[in-house]
Short mmCIF file of C-alpha atoms and ligand atoms in Angstrom, two decimals:
data_model
loop_
_atom_site.label_atom_id
_atom_site.label_comp_id
_atom_site.label_asym_id
_atom_site.label_seq_id
_atom_site.Cartn_x
_atom_site.Cartn_y
_atom_site.Cartn_z
CA UNK A 1 0.00 0.00 0.00
CA UNK A 2 1.44 3.38 -1.00
CA UNK A 3 -0.98 5.66 0.84
CA UNK A 4 -0.73 6.35 4.59
CA UNK A 5 -4.53 6.41 4.74
CA UNK A 6 -7.52 7.00 2.49
CA UNK A 7 -7.39 10.80 2.61
CA UNK A 8 -6.58 13.55 0.10
CA UNK A 9 -3.68 14.57 2.34
CA UNK A 10 -2.23 11.09 1.93
CA UNK A 11 -2.68 11.42 -1.85
CA UNK A 12 -0.82 14.75 -1.73
CA UNK A 13 2.03 13.16 0.26
CA UNK A 14 2.25 10.37 -2.30
CA UNK A 15 2.52 12.92 -5.14
CA UNK A 16 5.09 14.97 -3.23
CA UNK A 17 7.18 11.87 -2.51
CA UNK A 18 8.25 11.81 -6.16
CA UNK A 19 6.93 8.27 -6.72
CA UNK A 20 4.18 9.59 -8.95
CA UNK A 21 5.39 10.01 -12.52
CA UNK A 22 2.19 9.30 -14.45
CA UNK A 23 -1.27 10.45 -13.53
CA UNK A 24 -4.33 9.34 -15.49
CA UNK A 25 -7.50 11.40 -15.21
CA UNK A 26 -10.97 10.15 -16.18
CA UNK A 27 -13.81 12.63 -16.37
CA UNK A 28 -17.51 13.02 -17.10
CA UNK A 29 -20.21 15.66 -17.21
CA UNK A 30 -19.97 16.39 -13.45
CA UNK A 31 -16.79 18.45 -13.93
CA UNK A 32 -18.70 20.88 -16.13
CA UNK A 33 -21.90 21.38 -14.12
CA UNK A 34 -20.25 24.23 -12.20
CA UNK A 35 -19.69 25.88 -15.60
CA UNK A 36 -23.45 25.84 -16.18
CA UNK A 37 -23.68 22.77 -18.40
CA UNK A 38 -26.17 20.18 -17.11
CA UNK A 39 -24.96 16.61 -16.67
CA UNK A 40 -27.05 13.73 -18.01
CA UNK A 41 -28.31 11.68 -15.09
CA UNK A 42 -28.56 13.86 -11.97
CA UNK A 43 -32.20 13.68 -10.84
CA UNK A 44 -34.04 16.94 -11.54
CA UNK A 45 -31.17 18.92 -13.08
CA UNK A 46 -29.73 16.34 -15.52
CA UNK A 47 -30.40 16.62 -19.23
CA UNK A 48 -32.27 13.33 -19.41
CA UNK A 49 -34.78 14.46 -16.78
CA UNK A 50 -35.61 17.58 -18.79
CA UNK A 51 -36.38 16.29 -22.25
CA UNK A 52 -40.16 15.86 -21.98
CA UNK A 53 -40.70 18.76 -24.40
CA UNK A 54 -38.85 16.81 -27.12
CA UNK A 55 -41.32 13.89 -27.07
CA UNK A 56 -38.62 11.24 -27.27
CA UNK A 57 -39.40 7.51 -26.93
CA UNK A 58 -36.73 7.48 -24.17
CA UNK A 59 -34.24 10.15 -23.08
CA UNK A 60 -31.10 8.61 -24.53
CA UNK A 61 -32.74 8.53 -27.99
CA UNK A 62 -31.60 12.12 -28.49
CA UNK A 63 -28.05 10.74 -28.78
CA UNK A 64 -28.96 7.55 -30.64
CA UNK A 65 -27.74 7.27 -34.22
CA UNK A 66 -30.70 5.29 -35.58
CA UNK A 67 -33.18 7.67 -33.97
CA UNK A 68 -31.22 10.65 -35.33
CA UNK A 69 -31.40 9.32 -38.91
CA UNK A 70 -35.18 9.51 -38.85
CA UNK A 71 -35.60 12.41 -36.50
CA UNK A 72 -32.65 14.80 -36.16
CA UNK A 73 -34.65 17.77 -34.85
CA UNK A 74 -34.56 17.00 -31.10
CA UNK A 75 -30.78 16.77 -31.18
CA UNK A 76 -30.53 20.16 -32.87
CA UNK A 77 -32.79 21.72 -30.25
CA UNK A 78 -30.32 20.56 -27.60
CA UNK A 79 -27.22 21.32 -29.67
CA UNK A 80 -28.03 25.01 -29.50
CA UNK A 81 -27.95 24.82 -25.70
CA UNK A 82 -24.85 22.66 -25.47
CA UNK A 83 -22.71 24.20 -28.20
CA UNK A 84 -19.32 25.25 -26.82
CA UNK A 85 -18.36 28.88 -26.79
CA UNK A 86 -20.43 30.37 -24.01
CA UNK A 87 -18.96 28.29 -21.18
CA UNK A 88 -15.76 28.66 -19.13
CA UNK A 89 -13.60 25.92 -17.60
CA UNK A 90 -14.04 25.05 -13.93
CA UNK A 91 -11.44 24.65 -11.17
CA UNK A 92 -11.43 20.94 -11.92
CA UNK A 93 -10.51 21.60 -15.56
CA UNK A 94 -7.79 24.02 -14.43
CA UNK A 95 -6.38 21.40 -12.04
CA UNK A 96 -5.96 18.93 -14.92
CA UNK A 97 -4.15 21.65 -16.90
CA UNK A 98 -1.92 22.24 -13.86
CA UNK A 99 -1.03 18.54 -13.71
CA UNK A 100 -0.03 18.76 -17.39
CA UNK A 101 2.03 21.87 -16.73
CA UNK A 102 3.88 20.02 -13.96
CA UNK A 103 4.65 17.15 -16.33
CA UNK A 104 2.52 14.74 -14.28
CA UNK A 105 -0.45 14.22 -16.59
CA UNK A 106 0.02 11.09 -18.63
CA UNK A 107 -3.46 11.06 -20.16
CA UNK A 108 -6.88 12.59 -19.69
CA UNK A 109 -9.76 10.38 -20.77
CA UNK A 110 -12.90 12.49 -21.03
CA UNK A 111 -16.47 11.62 -21.94
CA UNK A 112 -17.29 15.29 -22.31
CA UNK A 113 -18.03 16.97 -25.61
CA UNK A 114 -17.79 20.55 -24.38
CA UNK A 115 -14.11 21.10 -25.29
CA UNK A 116 -13.52 22.77 -21.89
CA UNK A 117 -10.39 20.77 -21.13
CA UNK A 118 -8.65 22.17 -24.23
CA UNK A 119 -9.90 25.58 -23.33
CA UNK A 120 -8.43 25.24 -19.81
CA UNK A 121 -5.02 24.56 -21.37
CA UNK A 122 -4.69 20.78 -21.30
CA UNK A 123 -2.47 19.97 -24.32
CA UNK A 124 -4.42 18.27 -27.14
CA UNK A 125 -1.98 15.33 -27.27
CA UNK A 126 -2.82 14.49 -23.63
CA UNK A 127 -6.58 14.33 -24.20
CA UNK A 128 -8.60 11.34 -25.34
CA UNK A 129 -12.09 12.58 -26.20
CA UNK A 130 -13.71 9.19 -25.81
CA UNK A 131 -17.14 10.41 -26.93
CA UNK A 132 -15.78 12.82 -29.56
CA UNK A 133 -16.51 16.54 -29.45
CA UNK A 134 -18.30 19.45 -31.06
CA UNK A 135 -15.00 20.60 -32.61
CA UNK A 136 -15.73 19.15 -36.06
CA UNK A 137 -18.77 17.79 -37.92
CA UNK A 138 -19.50 15.72 -41.02
CA UNK A 139 -22.17 14.11 -43.18
CA UNK A 140 -23.29 10.80 -41.65
CA UNK A 141 -23.57 9.26 -45.15
CA UNK A 142 -20.62 10.39 -47.28
CA UNK A 143 -18.53 11.45 -44.21
CA UNK A 144 -17.38 14.68 -45.85
CA UNK A 145 -16.62 17.45 -43.32
CA UNK A 146 -19.00 20.37 -43.03
CA UNK A 147 -17.67 23.92 -42.52
CA UNK A 148 -17.61 25.30 -38.99
CA UNK A 149 -19.06 28.73 -39.80
CA UNK A 150 -22.11 27.18 -41.48
CA UNK A 151 -22.51 24.75 -38.61
CA UNK A 152 -22.62 27.65 -36.18
CA UNK A 153 -25.35 29.35 -38.24
CA UNK A 154 -27.46 26.19 -38.23
CA UNK A 155 -26.93 25.55 -34.53
CA UNK A 156 -27.90 29.09 -33.61
CA UNK A 157 -31.10 28.77 -35.63
CA UNK A 158 -31.76 25.17 -34.41
CA UNK A 159 -31.80 24.18 -38.12
CA UNK A 160 -30.68 20.74 -39.24
CA UNK A 161 -27.60 21.04 -41.50
CA UNK A 162 -27.37 18.86 -44.59
CA UNK A 163 -24.42 17.73 -46.67
CA UNK A 164 -23.38 20.34 -49.25
CA UNK A 165 -23.00 17.72 -51.96
CA UNK A 166 -26.20 17.98 -54.02
CA UNK A 167 -26.14 14.27 -54.82
CA UNK A 168 -25.84 13.34 -51.14
CA UNK A 169 -27.75 15.82 -48.95
CA UNK A 170 -27.12 13.51 -45.96
CA UNK A 171 -27.61 14.70 -42.40
CA UNK A 172 -24.69 16.51 -40.80
CA UNK A 173 -23.80 15.59 -37.22
CA UNK A 174 -21.05 16.88 -34.91
CA UNK A 175 -18.30 14.30 -34.41
CA UNK A 176 -19.68 13.28 -31.05
CA UNK A 177 -20.20 9.59 -30.45
CA UNK A 178 -23.85 8.61 -30.44
CA UNK A 179 -25.23 5.40 -28.95
CA UNK A 180 -24.80 2.80 -31.68
CA UNK A 181 -21.54 4.28 -32.95
CA UNK A 182 -18.00 3.05 -32.25
CA UNK A 183 -15.66 5.07 -30.04
CA UNK A 184 -12.72 6.86 -31.70
CA UNK A 185 -9.68 4.67 -32.40
CA UNK A 186 -7.73 6.85 -29.99
CA UNK A 187 -9.74 5.36 -27.12
CA UNK A 188 -8.67 1.75 -27.65
CA UNK A 189 -5.16 2.84 -28.63
CA UNK A 190 -4.62 4.83 -25.42
CA UNK A 191 -6.66 2.76 -22.92
CA UNK A 192 -3.62 0.64 -21.92
CA UNK A 193 -2.12 3.83 -20.44
CA UNK A 194 -4.60 3.42 -17.59
CA UNK A 195 -2.72 0.33 -16.43
CA UNK A 196 0.58 2.23 -16.36
CA UNK A 197 -0.63 5.04 -14.09
CA UNK A 198 0.91 5.58 -10.64
CA UNK A 199 -2.22 7.48 -9.68
CA UNK A 200 -5.69 7.73 -11.22
CA UNK A 201 -8.16 10.55 -10.61
CA UNK A 202 -11.81 10.00 -11.56
CA UNK A 203 -14.06 13.06 -11.58
CA UNK A 204 -17.73 13.79 -12.21
CA UNK A 205 -18.96 10.63 -13.87
CA UNK A 206 -21.66 8.09 -13.06
CA UNK A 207 -19.58 5.38 -14.83
CA UNK A 208 -22.71 4.00 -16.46
CA UNK A 209 -21.72 4.12 -20.12
CA UNK A 210 -19.42 1.40 -21.43
CA UNK A 211 -16.71 0.90 -22.56
CA UNK A 212 -15.56 4.08 -20.80
CA UNK A 213 -16.90 2.82 -17.47
CA UNK A 214 -14.45 -0.07 -17.52
CA UNK A 215 -11.35 2.19 -17.63
CA UNK A 216 -10.95 2.37 -13.81
CA UNK A 217 -10.84 -1.45 -13.79
CA UNK A 218 -7.70 -1.35 -15.93
CA UNK A 219 -5.79 0.48 -13.19
CA UNK A 220 -3.12 -1.78 -11.69
CA UNK A 221 -3.93 -3.05 -8.19
CA UNK A 222 -1.88 -1.25 -5.56
CA UNK A 223 -1.99 2.03 -7.53
CA UNK A 224 -4.38 4.49 -5.88
CA UNK A 225 -7.63 5.57 -7.51
CA UNK A 226 -9.27 8.75 -6.24
CA UNK A 227 -12.94 9.54 -6.90
CA UNK A 228 -14.16 13.16 -6.84
CA UNK A 229 -17.90 12.83 -7.26
CA UNK A 230 -21.24 13.62 -5.62
CA UNK A 231 -21.92 9.92 -5.23
CA UNK A 232 -19.99 6.69 -5.04
CA UNK A 233 -19.85 5.03 -8.49
CA UNK A 234 -18.58 1.87 -10.18
CA UNK A 235 -16.25 -0.21 -8.03
CA UNK A 236 -14.53 2.82 -6.50
CA UNK A 237 -14.02 2.29 -2.81
CA UNK A 238 -13.59 -1.48 -3.13
CA UNK A 239 -9.78 -1.51 -3.25
CA UNK A 240 -7.62 -0.73 -0.19
CA UNK A 241 -5.96 2.20 -1.99
CA UNK A 242 -9.18 3.82 -3.25
CA UNK A 243 -9.89 7.29 -1.89
CA UNK A 244 -13.42 8.72 -1.98
CA UNK A 245 -13.75 12.50 -2.06
CA UNK A 246 -17.54 12.72 -2.13
CA UNK A 247 -19.12 16.12 -2.79
CA UNK A 248 -18.55 18.88 -5.35
CA UNK A 249 -15.48 17.98 -7.40
CA UNK A 250 -14.21 21.57 -7.41
CA UNK A 251 -14.13 21.48 -3.62
CA UNK A 252 -12.29 18.17 -3.49
CA UNK A 253 -9.81 19.36 -6.08
CA UNK A 254 -9.18 22.60 -4.16
CA UNK A 255 -8.55 20.55 -1.03
CA UNK A 256 -6.02 18.35 -2.83
CA UNK A 257 -4.34 21.42 -4.37
CA UNK A 258 -4.08 23.01 -0.93
CA UNK A 259 -2.50 19.88 0.55
CA UNK A 260 0.01 20.03 -2.30
CA UNK A 261 0.72 23.73 -1.74
CA UNK A 262 -0.56 24.42 -5.26
CA UNK A 263 -3.69 26.39 -4.34
CA UNK A 264 -2.48 29.83 -5.44
CA UNK A 265 -1.03 28.49 -8.66
CA UNK A 266 -4.32 26.73 -9.37
CA UNK A 267 -6.31 29.88 -8.77
CA UNK A 268 -4.06 31.95 -11.03
CA UNK A 269 -4.26 29.39 -13.80
CA UNK A 270 -8.04 29.22 -13.48
CA UNK A 271 -8.53 33.00 -13.58
CA UNK A 272 -6.37 33.52 -16.67
P1 OAD B 301 -23.76 11.49 -15.80
O1 OAD B 301 -24.77 12.57 -15.82
O2 OAD B 301 -24.21 10.11 -16.06
O3 OAD B 301 -23.03 11.48 -14.38
C1 OAD B 301 -22.51 12.65 -13.81
C2 OAD B 301 -21.98 12.32 -12.44
O4 OAD B 301 -21.35 13.48 -11.91
C3 OAD B 301 -23.04 11.88 -11.44
O5 OAD B 301 -22.53 10.81 -10.67
C4 OAD B 301 -23.24 13.15 -10.60
O6 OAD B 301 -23.63 12.85 -9.26
C5 OAD B 301 -21.87 13.75 -10.63
N1 OAD B 301 -21.84 15.22 -10.47
C6 OAD B 301 -22.62 16.17 -11.01
N2 OAD B 301 -22.21 17.41 -10.69
C7 OAD B 301 -21.11 17.25 -9.90
C8 OAD B 301 -20.23 18.14 -9.23
N3 OAD B 301 -20.36 19.48 -9.31
N4 OAD B 301 -19.21 17.61 -8.50
C9 OAD B 301 -19.06 16.26 -8.41
N5 OAD B 301 -19.87 15.38 -9.02
C10 OAD B 301 -20.88 15.85 -9.76
O7 OAD B 301 -22.60 11.94 -16.82
P2 OAD B 301 -21.46 11.04 -17.46
O8 OAD B 301 -20.97 10.02 -16.51
O9 OAD B 301 -20.47 11.95 -18.08
O10 OAD B 301 -22.66 9.93 -23.63
O11 OAD B 301 -22.28 10.32 -18.61
C11 OAD B 301 -21.65 9.42 -19.47
C12 OAD B 301 -22.20 9.49 -20.87
O12 OAD B 301 -23.61 9.33 -20.86
C13 OAD B 301 -22.01 10.83 -21.55
O13 OAD B 301 -20.74 10.99 -22.13
C14 OAD B 301 -23.08 10.83 -22.60
C15 OAD B 301 -24.22 10.25 -21.79
O14 OAD B 301 -25.18 9.61 -22.52
C16 OAD B 301 -23.13 10.05 -24.86
O15 OAD B 301 -23.96 10.86 -25.16
C17 OAD B 301 -22.54 9.08 -25.84
#
């Protein structure tokens, strides 16, 4: 066992000891709720609880590729609300950028499509966007990319964009992974990095969507896993070196940063 006890202070001591060379971070929608973006499954506030107006057969249909083919409108109603640009990174995003700056971040695996980790300053080559992102878009039939400026116009008007090729006219969809679509190759290529981590931080995810939810299981036994989340999820807490920081992830992250003596640096990075 490498931790003195199951506390964030013990995690900070472990990092300060110099034994930690590679940190893996795994994130979900909970790290962006403080930025004003709803998560999916929180009762009451989550996106899936607030989709009645879209008359979907079930909430997840809005991100289902076969549903989208026949009925793309509900997705484009939501896309207007979720489109990146009007949101700012949270303390949790800034902390991941700080880990990268200190040369400790081996890889960030995110399920989020809001691009806030890039915006916070996490280098692109350290990010695996497991569920894609809103950064690019293409025709779901001929796969040709669709221009960003035109996408923005359509999103703002909640209009469904169509392929510019007159022969095709297929539906255009942001390169986010819908249910029924494979994850980007990057995900399977980089997943083994999880087993090489000296420390794994898991933030703001219900760990309900596979294969992402199996990533924490790849972490080598004896290497600590720390969960920053409102609730206990997955198998976190079952291993002797698991640390549970239950509550707002920004608060947990601030506490860890303070124990590391990084709190001012974190604040400066976040504000700039
Ligand atoms: P969920 O909405 O399923 O889970 C968010 C988790 O974060 C829950 O456990 C919340 O309790 C927790 N949470 C919310 N706000 C928090 C805060 N401020 N501090 C700490 N914890 C907080 O979101 P994901 O796990 O990201 O996929 O969902 C996974 C995937 O399901 C998404 O990528 C999306 C969705 O369907 C696709 O659309 C393909």
